Amino acid sequence: MPMHERIIPYLERAGLYHLARLNSRWFWLDEAMVNAFIERWRPETHIFHMPFGECTVTLQDVVFQLGLPIDGRAVSGFLAEFHERFRVLPEDVTEDTVRIYARAYIMLLLSTKLFGDKSANRVHIQWLPFMANFDDMGSYSWGSAALAWLYRCMCRVANRNITNLVGPLQLLQSWIFCWFPSLWPSGFNDFSFLLASRYYLFGRIL
């Protein structure tokens, strides 16, 4: 779903603009590398057990990697298809229509980039209550919720015979590249904050 410039102010008010920037660019995902790290995940401690010691993804990483707010109200919460309906924002529409498309974009963003599941192309209507006020959305701790969901997804893979990892994988891969320099892709140092944005160049080269 393309990010139209008219919905950007609403994404900023919701505190999700930095995440949306990743959504508007092709974020290349190294599944083999990510799965290799998941194999070292220990659900009982929420820690990666590495040959040299232990490490994990923290709230500070969430801020640095994706720019999501970690302070504020807790985020707590079936499915409906509407991707085609809101695919393109028509020209010369009213501001009310822009707000509708902005809410649709945010719901898609939350359901795929932060709290994605195996349905992939569907959107959870549980996010509807958060759409009532854009300024209120910015007061929620989306970063804390995303980190908790990442932990839960990795624990599911570690505890069960599940092969497909879902969740905020941009966060996990960005964290890997940040703390394991030997795995850096070409062009990693060409971008600064947000850290995950550095991979735009690498994805374009591929």
GROMACS .gro file of C-alpha atoms in nm:
model
  206
    1MET     CA    1   0.000   0.000   0.000
    2PRO     CA    2   0.181   0.318  -0.116
    3MET     CA    3   0.244   0.593   0.138
    4HIS     CA    4   0.082   0.906  -0.005
    5GLU     CA    5   0.235   1.233   0.110
    6ARG     CA    6  -0.104   1.355   0.235
    7ILE     CA    7  -0.126   1.082   0.499
    8ILE     CA    8   0.227   1.145   0.634
    9PRO     CA    9   0.114   1.407   0.892
   10TYR     CA   10  -0.129   1.153   1.039
   11LEU     CA   11   0.141   0.887   1.058
   12GLU     CA   12   0.362   1.135   1.243
   13ARG     CA   13   0.083   1.214   1.489
   14ALA     CA   14   0.036   0.839   1.547
   15GLY     CA   15   0.408   0.793   1.619
   16LEU     CA   16   0.446   0.542   1.334
   17TYR     CA   17   0.603   0.745   1.056
   18HIS     CA   18   0.951   0.596   1.093
   19LEU     CA   19   0.807   0.246   1.064
   20ALA     CA   20   0.605   0.354   0.762
   21ARG     CA   21   0.926   0.470   0.593
   22LEU     CA   22   1.050   0.114   0.607
   23ASN     CA   23   0.717  -0.002   0.468
   24SER     CA   24   0.755   0.229   0.168
   25ARG     CA   25   1.099   0.087   0.088
   26TRP     CA   26   1.189  -0.269   0.005
   27PHE     CA   27   1.341  -0.415   0.320
   28TRP     CA   28   1.545  -0.717   0.221
   29LEU     CA   29   1.515  -0.997   0.476
   30ASP     CA   30   1.787  -1.258   0.519
   31GLU     CA   31   1.572  -1.551   0.631
   32ALA     CA   32   1.863  -1.792   0.672
   33MET     CA   33   2.046  -1.555   0.905
   34VAL     CA   34   1.734  -1.475   1.108
   35ASN     CA   35   1.650  -1.845   1.144
   36ALA     CA   36   2.005  -1.916   1.258
   37PHE     CA   37   1.957  -1.671   1.543
   38ILE     CA   38   1.615  -1.815   1.630
   39GLU     CA   39   1.778  -2.155   1.678
   40ARG     CA   40   1.980  -2.000   1.961
   41TRP     CA   41   1.673  -1.841   2.126
   42ARG     CA   42   1.582  -1.977   2.470
   43PRO     CA   43   1.211  -1.923   2.556
   44GLU     CA   44   1.262  -1.980   2.927
   45THR     CA   45   1.492  -1.677   2.956
   46HIS     CA   46   1.409  -1.474   2.640
   47ILE     CA   47   1.778  -1.466   2.554
   48PHE     CA   48   1.997  -1.567   2.260
   49HIS     CA   49   2.259  -1.816   2.379
   50MET     CA   50   2.571  -1.750   2.171
   51PRO     CA   51   2.913  -1.920   2.183
   52PHE     CA   52   3.060  -1.609   2.347
   53GLY     CA   53   2.776  -1.542   2.591
   54GLU     CA   54   2.415  -1.421   2.607
   55CYS     CA   55   2.231  -1.128   2.446
   56THR     CA   56   1.878  -1.015   2.366
   57VAL     CA   57   1.669  -0.743   2.201
   58THR     CA   58   1.578  -0.463   2.445
   59LEU     CA   59   1.343  -0.165   2.444
   60GLN     CA   60   1.641   0.059   2.374
   61ASP     CA   61   1.702  -0.142   2.058
   62VAL     CA   62   1.341  -0.089   1.952
   63VAL     CA   63   1.386   0.288   1.972
   64PHE     CA   64   1.718   0.290   1.790
   65GLN     CA   65   1.620   0.039   1.523
   66LEU     CA   66   1.262   0.140   1.433
   67GLY     CA   67   1.202   0.470   1.613
   68LEU     CA   68   0.889   0.344   1.787
   69PRO     CA   69   0.771   0.507   2.113
   70ILE     CA   70   0.827   0.292   2.422
   71ASP     CA   71   0.673   0.527   2.680
   72GLY     CA   72   0.301   0.578   2.723
   73ARG     CA   73  -0.011   0.370   2.754
   74ALA     CA   74  -0.002  -0.006   2.708
   75VAL     CA   75  -0.126  -0.156   2.380
   76SER     CA   76  -0.373  -0.440   2.423
   77GLY     CA   77  -0.635  -0.585   2.213
   78PHE     CA   78  -1.084  -1.071   1.327
   79LEU     CA   79  -0.980  -1.038   1.030
   80ALA     CA   80  -1.102  -0.841   0.729
   81GLU     CA   81  -0.965  -0.792   0.379
   82PHE     CA   82  -0.954  -0.435   0.250
   83HIS     CA   83  -0.612  -0.397   0.087
   84GLU     CA   84  -0.755  -0.355  -0.261
   85ARG     CA   85  -1.014  -0.101  -0.150
   86PHE     CA   86  -0.751   0.135  -0.005
   87ARG     CA   87  -0.466   0.058  -0.242
   88VAL     CA   88  -0.444   0.406  -0.401
   89LEU     CA   89  -0.554   0.741  -0.262
   90PRO     CA   90  -0.750   0.922  -0.536
   91GLU     CA   91  -0.651   1.273  -0.635
   92ASP     CA   92  -0.847   1.580  -0.518
   93VAL     CA   93  -1.020   1.406  -0.228
   94THR     CA   94  -1.138   1.576   0.088
   95GLU     CA   95  -0.939   1.574   0.410
   96ASP     CA   96  -1.198   1.340   0.562
   97THR     CA   97  -1.117   1.086   0.292
   98VAL     CA   98  -0.744   1.131   0.354
   99ARG     CA   99  -0.800   1.049   0.722
  100ILE     CA  100  -0.989   0.733   0.623
  101TYR     CA  101  -0.699   0.622   0.404
  102ALA     CA  102  -0.449   0.713   0.676
  103ARG     CA  103  -0.635   0.490   0.923
  104ALA     CA  104  -0.642   0.207   0.669
  105TYR     CA  105  -0.268   0.248   0.610
  106ILE     CA  106  -0.194   0.239   0.982
  107MET     CA  107  -0.408  -0.072   1.032
  108LEU     CA  108  -0.221  -0.245   0.751
  109LEU     CA  109   0.110  -0.128   0.898
  110LEU     CA  110   0.028  -0.267   1.242
  111SER     CA  111  -0.106  -0.597   1.107
  112THR     CA  112   0.189  -0.668   0.877
  113LYS     CA  113   0.501  -0.487   0.999
  114LEU     CA  114   0.461  -0.498   1.377
  115PHE     CA  115   0.206  -0.765   1.469
  116GLY     CA  116   0.195  -0.981   1.158
  117ASP     CA  117   0.076  -1.341   1.159
  118LYS     CA  118   0.059  -1.617   0.900
  119SER     CA  119  -0.249  -1.469   0.731
  120ALA     CA  120  -0.010  -1.212   0.574
  121ASN     CA  121  -0.270  -1.034   0.358
  122ARG     CA  122  -0.537  -0.972   0.621
  123VAL     CA  123  -0.590  -0.698   0.875
  124HIS     CA  124  -0.700  -0.744   1.235
  125ILE     CA  125  -1.000  -0.532   1.324
  126GLN     CA  126  -0.875  -0.532   1.684
  127TRP     CA  127  -0.679  -0.219   1.587
  128LEU     CA  128  -0.994  -0.023   1.507
  129PRO     CA  129  -1.037   0.124   1.859
  130PHE     CA  130  -0.689   0.279   1.831
  131MET     CA  131  -0.788   0.461   1.512
  132ALA     CA  132  -1.038   0.697   1.676
  133ASN     CA  133  -0.784   0.971   1.747
  134PHE     CA  134  -0.444   1.011   1.578
  135ASP     CA  135  -0.300   1.212   1.865
  136ASP     CA  136  -0.403   0.941   2.113
  137MET     CA  137  -0.227   0.682   1.898
  138GLY     CA  138   0.098   0.867   1.954
  139SER     CA  139   0.059   0.821   2.329
  140TYR     CA  140   0.078   0.442   2.315
  141SER     CA  141   0.393   0.239   2.373
  142TRP     CA  142   0.405   0.068   2.034
  143GLY     CA  143   0.769  -0.024   2.085
  144SER     CA  144   0.697  -0.222   2.402
  145ALA     CA  145   0.413  -0.408   2.233
  146ALA     CA  146   0.628  -0.486   1.927
  147LEU     CA  147   0.910  -0.623   2.142
  148ALA     CA  148   0.668  -0.839   2.342
  149TRP     CA  149   0.520  -0.975   2.017
  150LEU     CA  150   0.866  -1.051   1.879
  151TYR     CA  151   0.950  -1.246   2.195
  152ARG     CA  152   0.624  -1.438   2.171
  153CYS     CA  153   0.677  -1.525   1.804
  154MET     CA  154   1.031  -1.647   1.865
  155CYS     CA  155   0.916  -1.856   2.161
  156ARG     CA  156   0.649  -2.020   1.946
  157VAL     CA  157   0.907  -2.118   1.687
  158ALA     CA  158   1.144  -2.249   1.956
  159ASN     CA  159   0.880  -2.451   2.141
  160ARG     CA  160   0.683  -2.599   1.851
  161ASN     CA  161   0.736  -2.751   1.511
  162ILE     CA  162   0.687  -2.416   1.335
  163THR     CA  163   0.905  -2.320   1.041
  164ASN     CA  164   0.773  -1.977   0.939
  165LEU     CA  165   0.866  -1.692   1.169
  166VAL     CA  166   0.634  -1.392   1.180
  167GLY     CA  167   0.640  -1.066   1.372
  168PRO     CA  168   0.852  -0.748   1.351
  169LEU     CA  169   1.134  -0.911   1.157
  170GLN     CA  170   1.280  -0.574   1.050
  171LEU     CA  171   1.350  -0.510   1.417
  172LEU     CA  172   1.521  -0.846   1.465
  173GLN     CA  173   1.738  -0.819   1.155
  174SER     CA  174   1.832  -0.458   1.227
  175TRP     CA  175   1.934  -0.563   1.578
  176ILE     CA  176   2.148  -0.845   1.438
  177PHE     CA  177   2.333  -0.612   1.202
  178CYS     CA  178   2.377  -0.353   1.475
  179TRP     CA  179   2.540  -0.585   1.728
  180PHE     CA  180   2.715  -0.828   1.492
  181PRO     CA  181   2.927  -0.612   1.258
  182SER     CA  182   3.072  -0.916   1.077
  183LEU     CA  183   2.724  -0.970   0.928
  184TRP     CA  184   2.688  -0.616   0.793
  185PRO     CA  185   2.565  -0.593   0.433
  186SER     CA  186   2.741  -0.372   0.183
  187GLY     CA  187   2.639  -0.008   0.233
  188PHE     CA  188   2.543  -0.049   0.598
  189ASN     CA  189   2.729   0.267   0.702
  190ASP     CA  190   2.565   0.483   0.434
  191PHE     CA  191   2.265   0.558   0.658
  192SER     CA  192   2.229   0.661   1.019
  193PHE     CA  193   1.913   0.683   1.231
  194LEU     CA  194   1.689   0.500   1.188
  195LEU     CA  195   1.932   0.209   1.180
  196ALA     CA  196   1.704  -0.017   0.978
  197SER     CA  197   1.692   0.247   0.703
  198ARG     CA  198   2.054   0.167   0.622
  199TYR     CA  199   1.942  -0.144   0.439
  200TYR     CA  200   1.754   0.050   0.172
  201LEU     CA  201   2.064   0.075  -0.045
  202PHE     CA  202   2.149  -0.292   0.003
  203GLY     CA  203   1.797  -0.397  -0.094
  204ARG     CA  204   1.809  -0.185  -0.408
  205ILE     CA  205   2.142  -0.341  -0.511
  206LEU     CA  206   1.995  -0.688  -0.480
   0.00000   0.00000   0.00000
